[in-house]
Every structure is written in structure tokens, then in C-alpha cells.
Short mmCIF file of C-alpha atoms and ligand atoms in Angstrom, two decimals:
data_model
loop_
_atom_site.label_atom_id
_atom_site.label_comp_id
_atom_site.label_asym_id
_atom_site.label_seq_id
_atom_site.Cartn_x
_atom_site.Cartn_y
_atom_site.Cartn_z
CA UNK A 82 86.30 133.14 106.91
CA UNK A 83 83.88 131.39 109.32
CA UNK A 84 82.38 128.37 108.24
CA UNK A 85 78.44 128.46 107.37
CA UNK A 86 77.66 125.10 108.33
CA UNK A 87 74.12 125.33 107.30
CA UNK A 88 75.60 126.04 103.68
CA UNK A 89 77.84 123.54 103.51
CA UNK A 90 75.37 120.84 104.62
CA UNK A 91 72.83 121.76 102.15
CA UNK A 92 75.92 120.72 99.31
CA UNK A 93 75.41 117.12 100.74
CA UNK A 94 71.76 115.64 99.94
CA UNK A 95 72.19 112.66 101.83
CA UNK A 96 72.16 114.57 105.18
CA UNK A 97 68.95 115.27 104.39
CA UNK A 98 67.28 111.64 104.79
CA UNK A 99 65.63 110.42 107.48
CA UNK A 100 66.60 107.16 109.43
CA UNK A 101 63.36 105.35 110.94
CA UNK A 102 61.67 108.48 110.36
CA UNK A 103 64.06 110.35 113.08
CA UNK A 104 66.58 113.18 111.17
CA UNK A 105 70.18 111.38 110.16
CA UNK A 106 73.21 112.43 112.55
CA UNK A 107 76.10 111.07 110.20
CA UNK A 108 78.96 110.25 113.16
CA UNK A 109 80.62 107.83 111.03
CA UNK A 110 82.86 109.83 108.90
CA UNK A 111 85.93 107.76 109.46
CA UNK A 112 84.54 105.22 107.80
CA UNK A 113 83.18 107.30 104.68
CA UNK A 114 82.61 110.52 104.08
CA UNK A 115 79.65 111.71 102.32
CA UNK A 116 79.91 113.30 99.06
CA UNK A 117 78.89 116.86 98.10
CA UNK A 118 76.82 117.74 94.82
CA UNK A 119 79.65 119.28 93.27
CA UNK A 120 81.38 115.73 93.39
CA UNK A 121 78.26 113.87 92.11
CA UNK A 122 78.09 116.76 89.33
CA UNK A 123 81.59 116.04 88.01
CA UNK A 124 81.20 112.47 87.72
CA UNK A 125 77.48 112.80 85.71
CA UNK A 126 79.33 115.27 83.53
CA UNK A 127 82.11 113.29 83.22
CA UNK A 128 79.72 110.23 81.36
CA UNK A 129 77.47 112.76 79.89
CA UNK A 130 80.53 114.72 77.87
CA UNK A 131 83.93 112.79 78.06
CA UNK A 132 83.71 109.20 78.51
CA UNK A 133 85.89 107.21 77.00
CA UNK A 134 89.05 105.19 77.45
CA UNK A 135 92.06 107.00 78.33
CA UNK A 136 96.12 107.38 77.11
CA UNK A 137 95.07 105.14 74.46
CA UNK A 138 93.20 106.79 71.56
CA UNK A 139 93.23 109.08 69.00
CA UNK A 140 90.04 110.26 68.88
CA UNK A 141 88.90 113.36 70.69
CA UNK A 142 86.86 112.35 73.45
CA UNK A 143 89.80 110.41 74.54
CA UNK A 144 91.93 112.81 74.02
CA UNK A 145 90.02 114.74 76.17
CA UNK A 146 89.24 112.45 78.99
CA UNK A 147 93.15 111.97 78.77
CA UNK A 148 93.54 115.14 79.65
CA UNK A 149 91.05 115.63 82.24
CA UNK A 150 92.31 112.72 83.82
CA UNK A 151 96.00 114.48 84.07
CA UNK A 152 94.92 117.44 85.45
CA UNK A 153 93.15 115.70 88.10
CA UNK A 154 96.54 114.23 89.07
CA UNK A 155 98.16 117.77 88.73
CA UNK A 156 95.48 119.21 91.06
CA UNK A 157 96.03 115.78 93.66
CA UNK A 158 99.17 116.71 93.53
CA UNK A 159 98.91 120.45 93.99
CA UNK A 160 96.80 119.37 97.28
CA UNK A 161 99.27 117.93 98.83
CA UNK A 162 101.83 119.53 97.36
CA UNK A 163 103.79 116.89 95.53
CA UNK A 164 106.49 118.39 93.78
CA UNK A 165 105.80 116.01 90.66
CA UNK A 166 102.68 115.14 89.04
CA UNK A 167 104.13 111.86 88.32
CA UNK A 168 105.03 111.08 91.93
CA UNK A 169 100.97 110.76 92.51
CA UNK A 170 100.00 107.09 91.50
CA UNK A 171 96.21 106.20 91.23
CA UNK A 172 94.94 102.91 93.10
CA UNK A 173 91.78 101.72 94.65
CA UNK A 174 92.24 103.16 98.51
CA UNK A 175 94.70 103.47 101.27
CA UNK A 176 94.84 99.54 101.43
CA UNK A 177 95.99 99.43 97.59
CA UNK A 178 99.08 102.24 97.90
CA UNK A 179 99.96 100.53 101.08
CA UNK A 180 100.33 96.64 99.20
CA UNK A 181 101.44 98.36 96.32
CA UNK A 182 104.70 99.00 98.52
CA UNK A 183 104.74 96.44 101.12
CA UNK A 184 104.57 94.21 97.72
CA UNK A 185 107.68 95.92 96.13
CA UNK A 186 109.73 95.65 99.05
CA UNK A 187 108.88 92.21 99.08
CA UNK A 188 109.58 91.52 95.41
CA UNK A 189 113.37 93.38 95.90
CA UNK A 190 114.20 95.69 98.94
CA UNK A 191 113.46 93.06 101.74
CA UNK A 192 115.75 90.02 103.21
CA UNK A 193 116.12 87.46 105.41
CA UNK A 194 117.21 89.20 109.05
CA UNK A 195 115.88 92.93 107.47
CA UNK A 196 113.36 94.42 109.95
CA UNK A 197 110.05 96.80 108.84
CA UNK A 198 108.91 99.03 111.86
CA UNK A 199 104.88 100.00 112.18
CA UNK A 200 102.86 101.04 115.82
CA UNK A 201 100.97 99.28 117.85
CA UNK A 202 97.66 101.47 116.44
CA UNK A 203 97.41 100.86 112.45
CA UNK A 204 94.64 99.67 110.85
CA UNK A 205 94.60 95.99 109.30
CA UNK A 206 95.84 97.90 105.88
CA UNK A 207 98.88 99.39 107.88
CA UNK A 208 99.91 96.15 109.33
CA UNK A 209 98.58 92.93 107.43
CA UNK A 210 100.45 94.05 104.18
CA UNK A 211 103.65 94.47 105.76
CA UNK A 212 102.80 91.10 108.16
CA UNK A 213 102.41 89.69 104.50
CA UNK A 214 106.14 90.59 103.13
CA UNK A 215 108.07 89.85 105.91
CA UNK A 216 106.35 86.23 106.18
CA UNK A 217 107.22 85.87 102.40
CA UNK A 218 110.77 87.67 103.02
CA UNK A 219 112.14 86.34 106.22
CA UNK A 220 112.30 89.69 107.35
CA UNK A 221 110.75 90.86 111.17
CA UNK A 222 107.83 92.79 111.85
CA UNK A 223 108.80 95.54 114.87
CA UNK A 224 105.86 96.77 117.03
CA UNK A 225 106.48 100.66 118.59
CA UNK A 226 104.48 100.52 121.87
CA UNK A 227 101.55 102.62 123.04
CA UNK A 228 101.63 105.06 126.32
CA UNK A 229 98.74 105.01 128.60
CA UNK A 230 97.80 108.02 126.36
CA UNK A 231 97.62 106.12 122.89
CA UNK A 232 100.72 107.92 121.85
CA UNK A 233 103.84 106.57 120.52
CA UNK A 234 107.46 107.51 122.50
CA UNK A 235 109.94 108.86 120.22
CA UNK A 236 112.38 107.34 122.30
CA UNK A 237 110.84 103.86 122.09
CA UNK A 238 110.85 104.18 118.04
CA UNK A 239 114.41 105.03 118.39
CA UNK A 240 115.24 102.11 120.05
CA UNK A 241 113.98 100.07 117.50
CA UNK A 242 115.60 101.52 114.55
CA UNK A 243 118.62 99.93 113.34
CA UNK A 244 120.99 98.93 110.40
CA UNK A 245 118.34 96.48 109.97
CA UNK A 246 115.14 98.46 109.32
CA UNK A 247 114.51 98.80 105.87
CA UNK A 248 110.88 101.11 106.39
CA UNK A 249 109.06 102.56 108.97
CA UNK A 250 104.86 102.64 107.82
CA UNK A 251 103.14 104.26 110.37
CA UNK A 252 99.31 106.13 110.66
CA UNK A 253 99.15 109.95 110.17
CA UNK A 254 96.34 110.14 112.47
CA UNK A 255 94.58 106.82 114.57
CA UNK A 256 91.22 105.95 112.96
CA UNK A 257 90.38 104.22 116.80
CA UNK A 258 92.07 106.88 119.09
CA UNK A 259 92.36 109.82 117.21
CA UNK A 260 95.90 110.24 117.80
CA UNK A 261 98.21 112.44 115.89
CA UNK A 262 101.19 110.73 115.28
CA UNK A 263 104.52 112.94 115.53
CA UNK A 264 105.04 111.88 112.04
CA UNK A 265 107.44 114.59 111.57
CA UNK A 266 110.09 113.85 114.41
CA UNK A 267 109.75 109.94 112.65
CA UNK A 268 110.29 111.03 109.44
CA UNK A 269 113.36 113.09 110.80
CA UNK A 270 114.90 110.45 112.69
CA UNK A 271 114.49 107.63 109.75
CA UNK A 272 115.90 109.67 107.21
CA UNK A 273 119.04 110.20 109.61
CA UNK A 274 119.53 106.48 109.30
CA UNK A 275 118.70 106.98 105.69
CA UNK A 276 115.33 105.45 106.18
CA UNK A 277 112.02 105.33 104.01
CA UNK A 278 109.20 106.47 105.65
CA UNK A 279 105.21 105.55 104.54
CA UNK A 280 102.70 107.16 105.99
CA UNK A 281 99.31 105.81 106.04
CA UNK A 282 97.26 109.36 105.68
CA UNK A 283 93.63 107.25 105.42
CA UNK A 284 92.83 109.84 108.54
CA UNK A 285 94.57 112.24 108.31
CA UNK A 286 94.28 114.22 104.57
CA UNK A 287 91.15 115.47 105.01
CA UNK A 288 91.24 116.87 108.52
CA UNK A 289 94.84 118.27 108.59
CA UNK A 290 96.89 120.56 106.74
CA UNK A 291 99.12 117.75 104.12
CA UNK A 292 102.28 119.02 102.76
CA UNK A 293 104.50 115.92 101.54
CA UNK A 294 107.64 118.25 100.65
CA UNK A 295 107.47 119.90 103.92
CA UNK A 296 106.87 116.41 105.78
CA UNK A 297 110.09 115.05 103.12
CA UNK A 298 108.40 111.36 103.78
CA UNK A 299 108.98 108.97 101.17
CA UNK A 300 105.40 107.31 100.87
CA UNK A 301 102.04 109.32 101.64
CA UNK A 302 98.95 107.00 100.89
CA UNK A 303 95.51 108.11 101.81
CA UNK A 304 91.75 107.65 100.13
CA UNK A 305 88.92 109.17 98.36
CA UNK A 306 86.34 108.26 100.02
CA UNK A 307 87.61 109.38 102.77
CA UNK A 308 87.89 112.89 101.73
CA UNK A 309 84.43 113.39 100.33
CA UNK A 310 85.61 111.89 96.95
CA UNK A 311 84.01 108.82 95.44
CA UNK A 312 84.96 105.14 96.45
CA UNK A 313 87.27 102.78 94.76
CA UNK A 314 89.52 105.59 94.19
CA UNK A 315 92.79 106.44 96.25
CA UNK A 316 96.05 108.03 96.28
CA UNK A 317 100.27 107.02 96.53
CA UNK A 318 102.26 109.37 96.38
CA UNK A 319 105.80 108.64 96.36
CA UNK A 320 109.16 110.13 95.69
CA UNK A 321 110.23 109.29 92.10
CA UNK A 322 113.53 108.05 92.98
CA UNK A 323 112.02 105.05 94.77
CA UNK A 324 109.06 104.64 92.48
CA UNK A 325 111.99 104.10 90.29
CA UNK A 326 113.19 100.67 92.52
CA UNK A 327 109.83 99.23 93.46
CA UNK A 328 108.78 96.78 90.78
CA UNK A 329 105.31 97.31 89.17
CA UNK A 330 102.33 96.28 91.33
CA UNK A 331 100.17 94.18 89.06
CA UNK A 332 100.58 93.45 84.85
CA UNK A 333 98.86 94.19 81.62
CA UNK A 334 97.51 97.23 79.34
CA UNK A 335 98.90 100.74 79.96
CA UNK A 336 101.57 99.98 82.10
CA UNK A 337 104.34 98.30 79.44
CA UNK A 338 106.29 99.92 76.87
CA UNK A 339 107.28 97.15 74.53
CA UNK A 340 105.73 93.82 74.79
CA UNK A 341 106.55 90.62 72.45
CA UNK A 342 105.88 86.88 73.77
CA UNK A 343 109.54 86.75 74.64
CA UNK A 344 109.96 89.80 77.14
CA UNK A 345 108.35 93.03 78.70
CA UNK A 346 109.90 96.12 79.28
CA UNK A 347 107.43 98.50 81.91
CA UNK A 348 106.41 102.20 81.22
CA UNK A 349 107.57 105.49 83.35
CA UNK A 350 105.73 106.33 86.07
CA UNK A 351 103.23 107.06 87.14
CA UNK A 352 101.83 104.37 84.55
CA UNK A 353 104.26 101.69 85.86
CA UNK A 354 102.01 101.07 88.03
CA UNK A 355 98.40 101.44 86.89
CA UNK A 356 97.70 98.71 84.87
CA UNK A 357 94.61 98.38 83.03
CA UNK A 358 91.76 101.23 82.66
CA UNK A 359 92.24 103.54 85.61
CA UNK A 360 88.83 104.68 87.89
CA UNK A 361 88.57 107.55 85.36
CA UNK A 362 85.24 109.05 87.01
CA UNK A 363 86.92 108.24 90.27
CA UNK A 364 89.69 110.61 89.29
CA UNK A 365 87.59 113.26 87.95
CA UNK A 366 85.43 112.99 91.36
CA UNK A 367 88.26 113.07 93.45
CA UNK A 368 89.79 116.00 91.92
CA UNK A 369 86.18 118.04 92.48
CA UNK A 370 85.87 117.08 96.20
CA UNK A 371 89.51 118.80 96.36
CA UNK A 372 88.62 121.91 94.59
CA UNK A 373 84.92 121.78 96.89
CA UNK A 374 86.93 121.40 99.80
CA UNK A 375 89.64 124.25 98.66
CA UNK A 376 86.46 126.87 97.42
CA UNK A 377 85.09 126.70 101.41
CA UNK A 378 88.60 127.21 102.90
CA UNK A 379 90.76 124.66 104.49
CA UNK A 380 91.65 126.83 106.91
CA UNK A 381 88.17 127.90 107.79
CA UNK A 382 87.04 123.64 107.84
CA UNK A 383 90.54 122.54 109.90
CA UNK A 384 88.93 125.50 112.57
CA UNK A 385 85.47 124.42 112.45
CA UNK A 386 86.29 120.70 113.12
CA UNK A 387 88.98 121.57 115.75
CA UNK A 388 86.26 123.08 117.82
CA UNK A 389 83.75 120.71 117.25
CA UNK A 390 86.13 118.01 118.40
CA UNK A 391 86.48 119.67 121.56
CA UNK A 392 83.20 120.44 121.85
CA UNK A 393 82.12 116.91 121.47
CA UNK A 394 85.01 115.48 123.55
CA UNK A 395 83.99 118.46 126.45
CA UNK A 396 80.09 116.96 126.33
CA UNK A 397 81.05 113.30 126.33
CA UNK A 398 83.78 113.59 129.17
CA UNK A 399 81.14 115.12 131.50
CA UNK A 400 78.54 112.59 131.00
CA UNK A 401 78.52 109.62 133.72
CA UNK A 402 79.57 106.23 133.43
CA UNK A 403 81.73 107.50 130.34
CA UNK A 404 84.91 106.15 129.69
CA UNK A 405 86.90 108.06 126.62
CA UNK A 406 89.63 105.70 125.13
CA UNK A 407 92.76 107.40 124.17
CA UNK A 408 94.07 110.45 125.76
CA UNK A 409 96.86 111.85 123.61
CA UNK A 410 97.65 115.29 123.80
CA UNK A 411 97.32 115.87 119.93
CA UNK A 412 93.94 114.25 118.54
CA UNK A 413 91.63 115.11 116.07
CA UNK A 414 88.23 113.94 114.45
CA UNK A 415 87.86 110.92 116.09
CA UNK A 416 86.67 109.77 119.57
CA UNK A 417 86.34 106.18 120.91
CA UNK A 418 84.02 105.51 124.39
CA UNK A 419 82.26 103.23 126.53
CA UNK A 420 78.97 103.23 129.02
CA UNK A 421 79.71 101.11 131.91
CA UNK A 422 78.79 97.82 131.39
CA UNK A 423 77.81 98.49 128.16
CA UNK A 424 78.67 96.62 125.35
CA UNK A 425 79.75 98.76 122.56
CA UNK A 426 77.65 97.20 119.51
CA UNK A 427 74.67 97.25 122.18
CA UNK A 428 75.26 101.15 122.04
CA UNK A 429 75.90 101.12 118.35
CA UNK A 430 72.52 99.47 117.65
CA UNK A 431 70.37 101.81 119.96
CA UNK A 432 72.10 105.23 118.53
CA UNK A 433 71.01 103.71 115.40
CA UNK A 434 67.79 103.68 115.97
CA UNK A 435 67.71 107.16 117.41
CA UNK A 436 69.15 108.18 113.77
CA UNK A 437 72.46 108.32 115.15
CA UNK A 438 75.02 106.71 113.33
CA UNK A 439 78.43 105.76 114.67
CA UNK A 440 81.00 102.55 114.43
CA UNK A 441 81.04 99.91 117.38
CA UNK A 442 84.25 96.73 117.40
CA UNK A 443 87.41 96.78 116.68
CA UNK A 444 87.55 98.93 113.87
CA UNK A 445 89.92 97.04 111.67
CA UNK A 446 92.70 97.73 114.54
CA UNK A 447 92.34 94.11 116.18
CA UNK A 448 95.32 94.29 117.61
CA UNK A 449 95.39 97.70 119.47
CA UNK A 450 91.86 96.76 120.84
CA UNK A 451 92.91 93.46 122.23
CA UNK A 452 96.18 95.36 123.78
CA UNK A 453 93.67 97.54 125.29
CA UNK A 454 92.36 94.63 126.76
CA UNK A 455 88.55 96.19 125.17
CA UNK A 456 85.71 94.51 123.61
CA UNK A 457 85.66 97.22 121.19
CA UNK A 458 84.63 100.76 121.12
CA UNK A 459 81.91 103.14 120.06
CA UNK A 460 83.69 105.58 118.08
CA UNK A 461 82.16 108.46 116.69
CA UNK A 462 84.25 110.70 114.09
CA UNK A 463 83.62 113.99 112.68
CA UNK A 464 83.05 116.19 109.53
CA UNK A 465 82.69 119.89 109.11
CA UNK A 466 79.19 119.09 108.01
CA UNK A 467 78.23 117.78 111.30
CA UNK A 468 76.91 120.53 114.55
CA UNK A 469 77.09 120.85 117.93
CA UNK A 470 72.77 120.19 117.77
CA UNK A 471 73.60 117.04 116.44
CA UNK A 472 76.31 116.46 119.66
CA UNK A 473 74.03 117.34 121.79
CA UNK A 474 71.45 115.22 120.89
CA UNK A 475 73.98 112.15 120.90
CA UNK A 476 74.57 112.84 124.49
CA UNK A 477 70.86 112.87 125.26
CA UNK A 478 70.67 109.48 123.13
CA UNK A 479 73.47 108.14 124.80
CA UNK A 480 71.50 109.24 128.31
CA UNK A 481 68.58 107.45 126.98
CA UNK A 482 71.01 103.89 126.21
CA UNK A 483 72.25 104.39 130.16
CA UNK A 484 68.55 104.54 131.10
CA UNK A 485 67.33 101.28 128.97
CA UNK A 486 70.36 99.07 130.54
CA UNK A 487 69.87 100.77 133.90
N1 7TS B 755 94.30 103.21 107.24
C1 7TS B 755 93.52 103.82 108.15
C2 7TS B 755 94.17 104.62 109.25
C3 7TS B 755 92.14 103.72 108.05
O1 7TS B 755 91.37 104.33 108.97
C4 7TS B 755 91.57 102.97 106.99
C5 7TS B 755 90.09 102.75 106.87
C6 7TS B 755 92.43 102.38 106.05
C7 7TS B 755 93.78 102.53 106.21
C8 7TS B 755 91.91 101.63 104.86
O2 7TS B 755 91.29 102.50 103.98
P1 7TS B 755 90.54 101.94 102.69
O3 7TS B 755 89.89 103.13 102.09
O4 7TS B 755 91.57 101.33 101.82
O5 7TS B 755 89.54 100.93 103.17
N2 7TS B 755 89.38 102.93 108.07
C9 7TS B 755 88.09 102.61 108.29
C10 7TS B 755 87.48 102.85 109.51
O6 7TS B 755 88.03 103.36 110.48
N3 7TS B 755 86.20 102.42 109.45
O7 7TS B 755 85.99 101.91 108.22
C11 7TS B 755 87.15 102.03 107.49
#
């Protein structure tokens, strides 16, 4: 079914508002997403009918809260078609999951001489964590290069693998270049080596289809916010049998099973690893943006944001003095520029005062930018709620920033 975009953006009240008096164009949607009533709904329900503390009383409300809470993690898990409910642990974000396992390799899995393998693209959370344990482990840090596309070469990521990689983490999809990574043909040639494989999914869950038994990778970690669900709240899903080795994460309520002053002994998982009261209205709010996004149709929202993308890329590639950084065949959502002579946060602040709102720097990818040799980019990323009207008036704004500097 075709999308009704006018619909759909009527479900979000914040693309309603005005920004210095001028209608908001929301480009930013890498960033955040913005969150649909029925999201807001289930969280004001949530407090109004269920709130209390979960997997730890008796009385009915908890009992019930309990339970909403664990069929939120069935339906996480349904979305991205875990085979195990248990295999879905909750944490803050993307940068959370990822620490939670760069942290438990640390702790056990990781040795002097052992190597970890990321790209050359990942955000900060894809890179610093695993920086992190191999400074505290001894072991290396191995970089897969870029093409002049912002791709990755299978054959360079071969090269690299050896008997000393102990985990490949690598981005689903670039939050600075839009790049699809061919996470599959990784995942494949790890696992031949017998491999784990972590993917960071921050951009990638809510604008692809994710299917973590299909993919077969070992580590999937993405965010709510991210996918029109509240902050604070975000996803790891791993496969039991190394949730199993990694150590718990952080200590205290929830996640023991007998505790005297002499020793510990840690609780299954999932709960091995959520210690202390969980985001339960993060959960709940999580689990509605899921069923919101599943009642419009993935299929009809992964459409509707393919052409937009193009559509946007088509309008911004024609306009002069426009250079588009990345170039990769596969892309989605996302699409970093720059004017001529132009610096980026310059851009950023003008668009903002046209109502236009997109992200100018680095974009927590320091590194890539600086082997881009950039000063940043203006990147503007993309949402089914957003329209081709709201394209074409960036590209008249961006005419008008041209004109100003000109
Ligand atoms: N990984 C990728 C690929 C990301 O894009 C982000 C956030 C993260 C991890 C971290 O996610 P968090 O929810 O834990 O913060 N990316 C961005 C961005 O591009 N602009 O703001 C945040």
C-alpha cells in the first residue's frame, strides 16, 4: 500500500511547530527521530494504569507491568526476528550494547597479541569502546579502509582477518555517508574463520528490512530513539550461547541469583545483564513505535524513503557548487554535502533559520572526516514523515546560503 504521507505526519505533533515563525523541515533524523502519538500514548498509559517496579513484586500492578514489560521484549524480538526472547537485552542506546560487549571481551575473550577489526566509518560508539579494550587488553585495533566511494573492499577485510581476530564490529549503515555496509558477505566470511560478528544497527533498523537469523550475526545493537521510540532506551541482541561467556555488564538488584557478603552468583539472561530498574516506559514506548511502524507497512515506509532519498540526492547533485560526500553504490537515508567555500556549520546555522534543520561537523565519526581530509559536513537524513515540498524548499534555502556568501 502507498504511503499517505500527509497521514502519517499528522501522528507526529511536533512537525507541526514553527521555527522563527517559518514551518519546521525536520532533516535531522539521524540524530533522533521524532515520536508519533501512539508512542507518547503508551508511555502516559503506561504511568496512568501500570506503574510500578518490575520482576520483583507480588502485587498486581507489578505483576502486570512485569508482564507488559516481557511482551515488549517478545515483540523487539519478533521485529527483528530474534529467535529467543531472551537473546534481546535492554540498555540505554547503541553506545550501551556496544560497551556492554567491547567490556566483556575485555573482562575474558581478549589478550595480549589478539586483534578486533572495525571500518574506517563508525561512529565514536563503534570505535572508542573497542579503542577502550584493546588499550586495557594489549590487544590491536585493525582499521578496514575506505574506497573513493565510502565503501569498504571485501577483499581488504579479508586481508585483515586472521587467527588473531577475535571480533569484527562494524556499522549496518554510515550515519555520515549513508553507506550500506555488505554486512552479509562480513558476517559470511567471519563466521568461516569462526568469527563473532557485532553489528552496530544505530542506522540501519529503522530504514531497512532487519532479520538477525537470516543475517546469522552474533551481536545486533541499535536504538530507540532512533526508531521513533523514546530516548534512553536501546537494544542488544545477541546469540545466547555467547551471552552465556560475556561477564555481566554492571552489578546490583535484578541481575544476581544468590547473594551473601561472601560471594555472588549472576541470574540467566537476559537479566544478567540489566541491573537495577530497567527504562520500563522506555520499553513499553519502544515496543509501540514498532507496532506504529508495523500498522503503516514496512514495506510501504522502506519504498517511500527509497524514493525520497533519490529524490533528494537527484535535487542536491544538480545544484551548483555542490559537492555530495560519499558515493557508494548502496546508500540510504542519509546524505552529507558541501557549498564551495562554505563552511559546513555556516550552512547549518542559516538552514536553521530558514526552519530547516540538519547536522553540520564531524558527526561523532572524527576519524573518517579527518581521513576525508573535510572540515565536516552538512548532512541531512531522512524519515518517511518528511516530502519532496520540504526538499525542495531546502534546495531553494541552500540557493539562498550560496547567494549570502556570494
Ligand atoms: N552508531 C551509529 C552508526 C550512530 O549513528 C549513532 C548515533 C550511534 C552509534 C550512537 O547511538 P546512541 O543512541 O547510543 O547515541 N548517531 C548520531 C548521529 O549521527 N547524530 O547524532 C547521533
Amino acid at each position: 500500500m502507498k504511503l499517505d504521507v500527509n497521514a502519517v505526519r499528522n501522528d507526529f505533533p511536533i512537525l507541526q511547530q514553527k521555527i522563527y515563525g517559518k514551518p519546521l523541515i525536520y532533516l535531522d533524523n539521524a540524530a533522533t527521530t521524532q515520536k508519533p502519538n501512539a508512542v507518547m500514548q503508551a508511555i502516559v498509559r503506561y504511568y496512568e494504569t501500570l506503574n510500578s517496579n518490575v520482576h520483583r513484586g507480588n502485587h498486581l500492578l507489578s505483576i502486570q507491568a512485569t508482564d507488559a514489560m516481557e511482551r515488549a521484549r517478545n515483540r523487539i524480538a519478533s521485529f527483528i526476528h530474534a529467535p529467543h526472547p531472551e537473546e534481546i537485552i535492554f540498555t540505554r542506546g547503541t553506545t550501551e550494547s556496544i560497551n556492554l560487549v567491547a567490556q566483556g571481551f575485555a573482562s575474558s575473550l581478549l589478550q595480549p597479541g589478539d586483534e578486533v577489526i572495525i571500518s574506517a566509518l563508525e561512529h565514536h560508539s563503534n570505535l572508542v569502546p573497542w579503542q577502550q579494550a584493546c588499550l586495557r587488553t594489549g590487544a590491536q585495533l585493525k582499521i578496514i579502509p575506505l574506497d573513493e566511494s565510502g565503501q569498504i573492499r571485501l577483499g581488504d577485510f579479508r586481508n585483515l582477518l586472521s587467527e588473531k581476530t577475535r571480533i569484527v564490529a562494524i556499522a549496518h549503515v554510515s550515519n555520515v555517508l549513508g553507506t550500506i555496509l555488505p554486512v552479509q558477505d562480513i558476517i559470511d566470511l567471519a563466521h568461516r574463520r569462526g568469527i563473532p560478528v557485532l553489528i552496530d544497527g544505530a542506522q540501519a533498523v529503522q530504514h531497512l528490512p532487519i532479520d538477525v537469523s537470516q543475517l546469522g550475526c552474533d551481536f545486533y545493537a541499535f536504538s530507540g530513539h532512533k526508531i521513533y521510540g523514546p530516548t534512553g532506551i536501546g537494544i542488544l541482541y545477541g546469540k545466547g550461547s555467547w551471552l552465556e561467556k560475556i561477564p555481566p555488564f554492571q552489578f546490583g538488584g535484578e541481575m544476581i541469583e544468590i547473594v551473601s557478603f561472601e560471594k555472588t552468583t549472576f541470574n540467566e539472561i537476559p537479566f544478567k545483564f540489566e541491573a537495577g530498574t530497567p527504562n520500563v516506559e522506555g520499553i513499553i514506548g519502544l515496543a509501540a513505535a514498532l507496532d506504529y511502524l508495523c500498522q503503516i507497512g514496512l514495506e510501504s515506509i522502506f519504498k517511500y524513503e527509497t524514493e525520497l532519498f533519490e529524490y533528494a540526492l537527484h535535487k542536491l547533485s544538480r545544484l551548483d557548487d555542490v559537492r555530495i560526500i560519499g558515493r557508494a553504490k548502496d546508500r540510504c537515508s542519509v546524505i552529507s554535502f558541501l557549498l564551495d567555500h562554505i563552511h559546513p556549520y555556516d550552512t547549518g546555522t542559516l538552514l536553521d533559520q530558514m526552519g530547516i534543520a540538519v547536522r553540520s561537523g564531524n558527526h561523532c565519526a572524527q576519524p573518517l572526516i579527518d581521513l576525508l581530509n573535510l572540515p565536516g559536513t552538512v548532512r541531512v537524513s531522512l524519515s518517511f514523515y518528511n516530502t519532496r515540498e520540504e526538499i525542495d524548499i531546502l534546495i531553494t534555502a541552500l540557493q539562498k546560503v550560496k547567494d549570502i556568501f556570494q
